[in-house]
């Protein structure tokens, strides 16, 4: 693709993000790899819904501006870190989709085995620890997960997605927000039925059939036998080590493909986890919004 067409594509993706409410004011940023050593990036302090192709900046992979009347995004360091860690990535999208960002603010990763489509494409959406925006802390937080994931939540900040081209990176942002809305509604309606770990294995095997090239496999805890109780979970990555797989919470099914989230139910019954309390009007408004976005 020519640099002119990439400029136009960035404008279009920015317009879509703003129209969907993924960004407000001057939030968000987008970049695309141009050749082996150049990036095309959105400028700072510009609303993503009203950009023009000439606004874009060209930088090298060290962040030095090569071309453009404006300065590149203030969160350029995060983009540069992604490209350093993932030579296969050609585009990076950062936004603040409201429902997904709500999960990020609540400190809840989107890592439960709920939707087959999400498991086969993104795997899981981890939560990177909080970092001050526009500082070196942010690339440090992203670095832990980017080698194994194409999308993640940024604690108290937003979401980040990457792809082999600009639109694939953007569509993953749509998937994260879509997943977050469905997860929220399911939890408000009493909790999710989780896809069993046995079914997760089947879905992972289908990735090759679908032609999906995931950056890392979904990993299951080898210490938990397949016949373990329904409360058994997939291993959750932790500690200071970088993630090497896409970790998903999925209980052993004992032959069932869908399993009630018994751990979550136990927490609610014992009061270990705070309940979400909404008025009927608030709940109805959230459900109506989710339905509109599903159409």
XYZ file of N, CA and C in Angstrom, residues 71-236:
498
model
N 3.646 17.270 15.887
C 4.409 16.296 16.662
C 3.627 14.995 16.769
N 4.324 13.853 16.812
C 3.628 12.564 16.932
C 2.958 12.411 18.287
N 2.111 11.411 18.396
C 1.343 11.144 19.612
C 2.211 11.172 20.863
N 1.640 11.683 21.950
C 2.365 11.729 23.216
C 2.605 10.329 23.778
N 1.886 9.323 23.262
C 2.063 7.950 23.724
C 2.841 7.115 22.705
N 3.688 7.794 21.944
C 4.509 7.143 20.931
C 5.384 6.043 21.531
N 5.872 6.227 22.758
C 6.764 5.245 23.372
C 6.109 3.874 23.465
N 4.813 3.854 23.739
C 4.091 2.582 23.814
C 4.065 1.902 22.449
N 3.809 2.656 21.400
C 3.795 2.105 20.047
C 5.169 1.567 19.662
N 6.209 2.328 19.958
C 7.566 1.904 19.603
C 7.930 0.592 20.286
N 7.499 0.430 21.536
C 7.800 -0.798 22.262
C 7.113 -2.000 21.622
N 5.881 -1.811 21.169
C 5.175 -2.896 20.499
C 5.930 -3.346 19.253
N 6.359 -2.400 18.440
C 7.070 -2.748 17.204
C 8.423 -3.390 17.500
N 9.056 -2.980 18.593
C 10.338 -3.607 18.957
C 10.138 -5.065 19.365
N 9.085 -5.321 20.097
C 8.839 -6.669 20.613
C 8.176 -7.584 19.595
N 7.456 -7.005 18.633
C 6.687 -7.817 17.689
C 6.972 -7.383 16.245
N 8.011 -7.937 15.621
C 8.323 -7.582 14.227
C 7.187 -7.904 13.263
N 6.295 -8.818 13.650
C 5.185 -9.188 12.779
C 4.067 -8.163 12.780
N 4.029 -7.282 13.768
C 2.952 -6.296 13.886
C 3.172 -5.155 12.905
N 2.117 -4.803 12.188
C 2.177 -3.719 11.218
C 1.353 -2.503 11.629
N 0.513 -2.646 12.673
C -0.324 -1.518 13.091
C -0.681 -1.645 14.565
N -0.835 -0.493 15.222
C -1.184 -0.430 16.646
C -2.328 0.561 16.811
N -3.332 0.168 17.593
C -4.477 1.034 17.873
C -4.662 1.132 19.383
N -4.776 2.356 19.878
C -5.043 2.581 21.307
C -6.275 3.466 21.433
N -7.213 3.043 22.295
C -8.444 3.812 22.488
C -8.952 3.590 23.900
N -10.081 4.240 24.216
C -10.699 4.126 25.535
C -12.153 3.677 25.393
N -12.422 2.502 24.806
C -13.807 2.037 24.680
C -14.434 1.922 26.066
N -15.607 2.517 26.288
C -16.116 2.698 27.655
C -16.294 1.425 28.475
N -16.913 0.394 27.919
C -17.169 -0.797 28.733
C -15.869 -1.534 29.035
N -15.034 -1.724 28.024
C -13.750 -2.387 28.252
C -12.900 -1.587 29.230
N -12.914 -0.265 29.097
C -12.147 0.569 30.016
C -12.721 0.492 31.422
N -14.044 0.286 31.515
C -14.646 0.068 32.827
C -14.072 -1.161 33.503
N -13.892 -2.242 32.744
C -13.244 -3.431 33.295
C -11.812 -3.103 33.722
N -11.108 -2.319 32.896
C -9.728 -1.953 33.217
C -9.662 -1.128 34.501
N -10.628 -0.236 34.685
C -10.669 0.591 35.900
C -11.015 -0.255 37.120
N -11.878 -1.267 36.920
C -12.252 -2.155 38.020
C -11.168 -3.191 38.321
N -10.136 -3.254 37.471
C -9.061 -4.211 37.680
C -9.442 -5.627 37.307
N -10.331 -5.773 36.304
C -10.825 -7.088 35.914
C -10.394 -7.402 34.482
N -9.518 -8.365 34.247
C -9.152 -8.742 32.879
C -10.305 -9.468 32.205
N -10.316 -9.449 30.889
C -11.324 -10.181 30.122
C -10.714 -11.522 29.723
N -10.592 -12.398 30.693
C -9.863 -13.650 30.473
C -10.694 -14.884 30.788
N -12.018 -14.747 30.838
C -12.867 -15.905 31.074
C -13.283 -16.530 29.741
N -13.404 -17.844 29.738
C -13.788 -18.572 28.524
C -15.294 -18.436 28.327
N -15.696 -17.381 27.629
C -17.114 -17.058 27.480
C -17.575 -17.165 26.032
N -16.819 -16.600 25.106
C -17.214 -16.564 23.695
C -16.218 -17.347 22.849
N -16.724 -18.294 22.073
C -15.846 -19.114 21.238
C -15.071 -18.263 20.247
N -15.728 -17.248 19.685
C -15.069 -16.407 18.681
C -13.877 -15.659 19.269
N -14.014 -15.210 20.513
C -12.914 -14.498 21.166
C -11.775 -15.460 21.483
N -12.106 -16.661 21.921
C -11.067 -17.643 22.241
C -10.244 -18.017 21.021
N -10.881 -18.147 19.862
C -10.146 -18.554 18.666
C -9.352 -17.405 18.058
N -9.761 -16.175 18.312
C -9.045 -15.039 17.715
C -8.068 -14.413 18.704
N -8.577 -13.738 19.725
C -7.698 -13.053 20.675
C -7.195 -13.964 21.780
N -7.916 -15.038 22.063
C -7.517 -15.900 23.178
C -8.025 -15.318 24.481
N -7.259 -14.457 25.080
C -7.689 -13.739 26.278
C -7.204 -12.300 26.182
N -7.826 -11.440 26.975
C -7.431 -10.031 27.018
C -6.948 -9.741 28.427
N -5.634 -9.758 28.648
C -5.093 -9.555 29.997
C -5.162 -8.084 30.406
N -4.857 -7.845 31.656
C -4.841 -6.491 32.201
C -3.407 -6.105 32.540
N -2.861 -5.151 31.785
C -1.523 -4.630 32.088
C -1.626 -3.694 33.279
N -0.638 -3.727 34.148
C -0.691 -2.922 35.368
C -0.682 -1.432 35.047
N -1.158 -0.632 36.009
C -1.266 0.808 35.776
C 0.111 1.431 35.550
N 0.138 2.364 34.606
C 1.348 3.128 34.308
C 0.939 4.533 33.926
N 1.736 5.497 34.287
C 1.420 6.882 33.938
C 1.480 7.057 32.426
N 0.385 7.547 31.804
C 0.385 7.720 30.349
C 1.506 8.648 29.894
N 2.000 8.370 28.696
C 3.017 9.200 28.038
C 4.391 9.123 28.691
N 4.580 8.178 29.617
C 5.885 8.015 30.250
C 6.464 6.650 29.881
N 7.707 6.410 30.279
C 8.369 5.130 30.005
C 7.733 3.986 30.785
N 6.888 4.304 31.786
C 6.211 3.255 32.539
C 5.243 2.472 31.645
N 4.622 3.163 30.696
C 3.596 2.517 29.883
C 4.167 1.426 28.977
N 5.229 1.684 28.217
C 5.816 0.577 27.448
C 6.307 -0.559 28.331
N 6.760 -0.253 29.540
C 7.192 -1.310 30.457
C 6.020 -2.211 30.826
N 4.847 -1.605 31.055
C 3.668 -2.387 31.421
C 3.177 -3.225 30.243
N 3.225 -2.659 29.051
C 2.759 -3.353 27.852
C 3.692 -4.513 27.494
N 4.979 -4.333 27.736
C 5.987 -5.326 27.336
C 5.707 -6.708 27.921
N 5.134 -6.776 29.114
C 4.910 -8.056 29.784
C 3.974 -8.961 28.995
N 3.026 -8.365 28.252
C 1.994 -9.169 27.599
C 2.032 -9.152 26.075
N 2.735 -8.214 25.463
C 2.579 -8.007 24.029
C 3.103 -9.157 23.187
N 4.076 -9.915 23.651
C 4.593 -11.019 22.842
C 3.579 -12.157 22.716
N 2.666 -12.266 23.670
C 1.701 -13.366 23.667
C 0.289 -12.940 23.310
N 0.029 -11.635 23.221
C -1.335 -11.168 23.023
C -1.424 -10.083 21.949
N -2.535 -10.111 21.222
C -2.813 -9.070 20.230
C -3.732 -7.981 20.774
N -4.175 -8.139 22.007
C -5.023 -7.130 22.627
C -4.918 -7.205 24.124
N -4.999 -6.069 24.792
C -4.937 -6.045 26.252
C -5.640 -4.815 26.787
N -6.035 -4.887 28.060
C -6.540 -3.733 28.780
C -5.371 -3.051 29.484
N -5.468 -1.747 29.620
C -4.465 -0.972 30.342
C -5.142 -0.438 31.595
N -4.669 -0.844 32.763
C -5.344 -0.508 34.015
C -5.592 0.989 34.140
N -6.851 1.359 34.439
C -7.259 2.753 34.631
C -6.888 3.647 33.448
N -6.934 3.068 32.248
C -6.497 3.831 31.080
C -7.334 3.520 29.841
N -7.291 2.295 29.334
C -7.997 1.992 28.097
C -7.645 0.619 27.572
N -7.492 0.520 26.257
C -7.189 -0.766 25.626
C -6.198 -0.561 24.493
N -5.480 -1.629 24.155
C -4.471 -1.610 23.100
C -4.653 -2.848 22.240
N -4.640 -2.680 20.920
C -4.707 -3.822 20.006
C -3.679 -3.659 18.900
N -3.241 -4.796 18.341
C -2.247 -4.786 17.273
C -2.692 -5.756 16.195
N -2.105 -5.613 14.998
C -2.470 -6.511 13.914
C -1.487 -6.488 12.773
N -1.729 -7.375 11.827
C -0.891 -7.451 10.643
C -1.172 -6.352 9.649
N -2.266 -5.633 9.857
C -2.585 -4.439 9.074
C -3.484 -3.561 9.927
N -3.750 -2.354 9.478
C -4.461 -1.384 10.301
C -5.869 -1.835 10.653
N -6.619 -2.322 9.661
C -8.009 -2.666 9.939
C -8.124 -3.892 10.825
N -7.197 -4.848 10.720
C -7.261 -5.996 11.628
C -6.998 -5.557 13.065
N -6.103 -4.602 13.264
C -5.862 -4.072 14.603
C -7.105 -3.357 15.122
N -7.756 -2.587 14.251
C -8.969 -1.877 14.672
C -10.108 -2.842 14.991
N -10.297 -3.867 14.166
C -11.377 -4.821 14.408
C -11.196 -5.541 15.738
N -9.956 -5.753 16.150
C -9.721 -6.371 17.454
C -10.168 -5.440 18.584
N -10.061 -4.134 18.366
C -10.583 -3.183 19.355
C -12.097 -3.315 19.437
N -12.754 -3.462 18.287
C -14.198 -3.687 18.287
C -14.536 -4.963 19.055
N -13.758 -6.019 18.839
C -14.008 -7.296 19.506
C -13.886 -7.166 21.015
N -12.879 -6.448 21.478
C -12.695 -6.276 22.919
C -13.896 -5.551 23.530
N -14.334 -4.486 22.917
C -15.470 -3.748 23.472
C -16.751 -4.577 23.403
N -16.944 -5.296 22.319
C -18.102 -6.173 22.156
C -18.103 -7.245 23.255
N -16.955 -7.857 23.478
C -16.798 -8.879 24.506
C -17.077 -8.300 25.889
N -16.569 -7.099 26.142
C -16.770 -6.467 27.443
C -18.251 -6.193 27.706
N -18.974 -5.750 26.703
C -20.404 -5.470 26.879
C -21.178 -6.745 27.188
N -20.891 -7.801 26.451
C -21.578 -9.075 26.689
C -21.234 -9.613 28.081
N -19.969 -9.517 28.476
C -19.549 -9.997 29.791
C -20.243 -9.228 30.899
N -20.351 -7.919 30.742
C -20.996 -7.103 31.764
C -22.467 -7.470 31.909
N -23.171 -7.590 30.784
C -24.599 -7.930 30.830
C -24.792 -9.308 31.464
N -23.956 -10.296 31.084
C -24.083 -11.638 31.645
C -23.873 -11.629 33.155
N -22.915 -10.835 33.619
C -22.663 -10.784 35.061
C -23.807 -10.101 35.798
N -24.400 -9.089 35.181
C -25.539 -8.423 35.810
C -26.767 -9.331 35.844
N -26.854 -10.245 34.885
C -27.989 -11.166 34.821
C -27.780 -12.427 35.661
N -26.701 -12.469 36.416
C -26.517 -13.589 37.325
C -25.215 -14.345 37.172
N -24.456 -14.071 36.123
C -23.172 -14.740 35.951
C -23.069 -15.475 34.634
N -21.835 -15.752 34.238
C -21.587 -16.416 32.958
C -21.574 -17.931 33.117
N -22.040 -18.615 32.078
C -21.712 -20.024 31.912
C -20.409 -20.065 31.123
N -19.399 -20.728 31.665
C -18.090 -20.735 31.034
C -17.928 -21.939 30.111
N -17.192 -21.722 29.042
C -16.825 -22.818 28.153
C -15.803 -23.685 28.876
N -16.008 -24.986 28.860
C -15.130 -25.886 29.606
C -13.727 -25.908 29.018
N -12.782 -26.319 29.824
C -11.388 -26.356 29.375
C -11.205 -27.348 28.232
N -11.997 -28.427 28.232
C -11.912 -29.399 27.140
C -12.346 -28.760 25.823
N -13.388 -27.932 25.896
C -13.860 -27.252 24.686
C -12.869 -26.175 24.260
N -12.220 -25.536 25.230
C -11.188 -24.546 24.899
C -10.082 -25.192 24.078
N -9.692 -26.412 24.459
C -8.668 -27.130 23.695
C -9.134 -27.366 22.262
N -10.402 -27.749 22.091
C -10.931 -27.981 20.750
C -10.903 -26.689 19.930
N -11.293 -25.598 20.567
C -11.312 -24.315 19.860
C -9.910 -23.890 19.454
N -8.937 -24.160 20.307
C -7.561 -23.801 19.957
C -7.086 -24.596 18.739
N -7.498 -25.855 18.667
C -7.118 -26.674 17.511
C -7.744 -26.152 16.219
N -8.881 -25.470 16.339
C -9.560 -24.936 15.156
C -8.876 -23.688 14.597
N -7.965 -23.095 15.368
C -7.289 -21.898 14.885
C -6.614 -22.156 13.532
N -5.945 -23.291 13.422
C -5.285 -23.616 12.163
C -6.272 -23.800 11.035
N -7.423 -24.410 11.339
C -8.460 -24.605 10.328
C -8.972 -23.271 9.806
N -9.103 -22.314 10.707
C -9.596 -20.988 10.328
C -8.504 -20.095 9.737
N -7.263 -20.563 9.771
C -6.163 -19.743 9.263
C -5.759 -18.622 10.199
N -6.051 -18.792 11.485
C -5.732 -17.754 12.472
C -4.323 -17.981 13.001
N -3.503 -16.955 12.900
C -2.138 -17.019 13.400
C -2.055 -16.233 14.709
N -2.209 -16.930 15.809
C -2.135 -16.288 17.116
C -0.683 -16.161 17.549
N -0.335 -15.106 18.291
C 1.055 -14.936 18.712
C 1.516 -15.962 19.734
N 0.574 -16.619 20.423
C 0.938 -17.613 21.439
C -0.248 -18.543 21.650
N 0.008 -19.753 22.145
C -1.093 -20.695 22.393
C -1.847 -20.364 23.673
N -3.049 -20.935 23.807
C -3.768 -20.909 25.072
C -3.155 -21.985 25.947
N -2.764 -21.640 27.170
C -2.088 -22.629 28.014
C -2.986 -23.086 29.152
N -3.000 -24.403 29.380
C -3.762 -25.010 30.453
C -2.802 -25.530 31.509
N -3.222 -25.510 32.737
C -2.371 -25.937 33.846
C -2.184 -27.450 33.802
N -0.976 -27.945 33.567
C -0.761 -29.394 33.489
C -0.971 -30.103 34.818
N -1.006 -29.351 35.923
C -1.173 -29.966 37.236
C -2.628 -30.246 37.570
N -3.561 -29.725 36.751
C -4.976 -29.963 36.998
C -5.455 -31.045 36.048
N -5.831 -32.226 36.510
C -6.275 -33.306 35.630
C -7.577 -32.966 34.942
N -7.793 -33.587 33.779
C -8.991 -33.302 32.994
C -10.260 -33.624 33.754
N -10.234 -34.561 34.672
C -11.429 -34.939 35.402
C -11.595 -34.193 36.707
N -10.870 -33.126 36.907
C -10.959 -32.369 38.160
C -12.329 -31.728 38.299
N -12.617 -31.237 39.495
C -13.924 -30.647 39.760
C -14.185 -29.410 38.932
N -15.452 -28.980 38.942
C -15.854 -27.873 38.088
C -15.193 -26.561 38.475
N -14.683 -26.484 39.709
C -14.050 -25.241 40.117
C -12.626 -25.102 39.640
N -12.058 -26.149 39.032
C -10.670 -26.082 38.566
C -10.534 -25.059 37.464
N -9.444 -24.320 37.464
C -9.267 -23.231 36.518
C -8.028 -23.427 35.650
N -8.045 -22.769 34.514
C -6.839 -22.674 33.705
C -5.831 -21.825 34.456
N -4.558 -22.123 34.285
C -3.515 -21.386 34.994
C -3.559 -19.905 34.626
N -3.343 -19.056 35.608
C -3.311 -17.610 35.403
C -1.862 -17.142 35.501
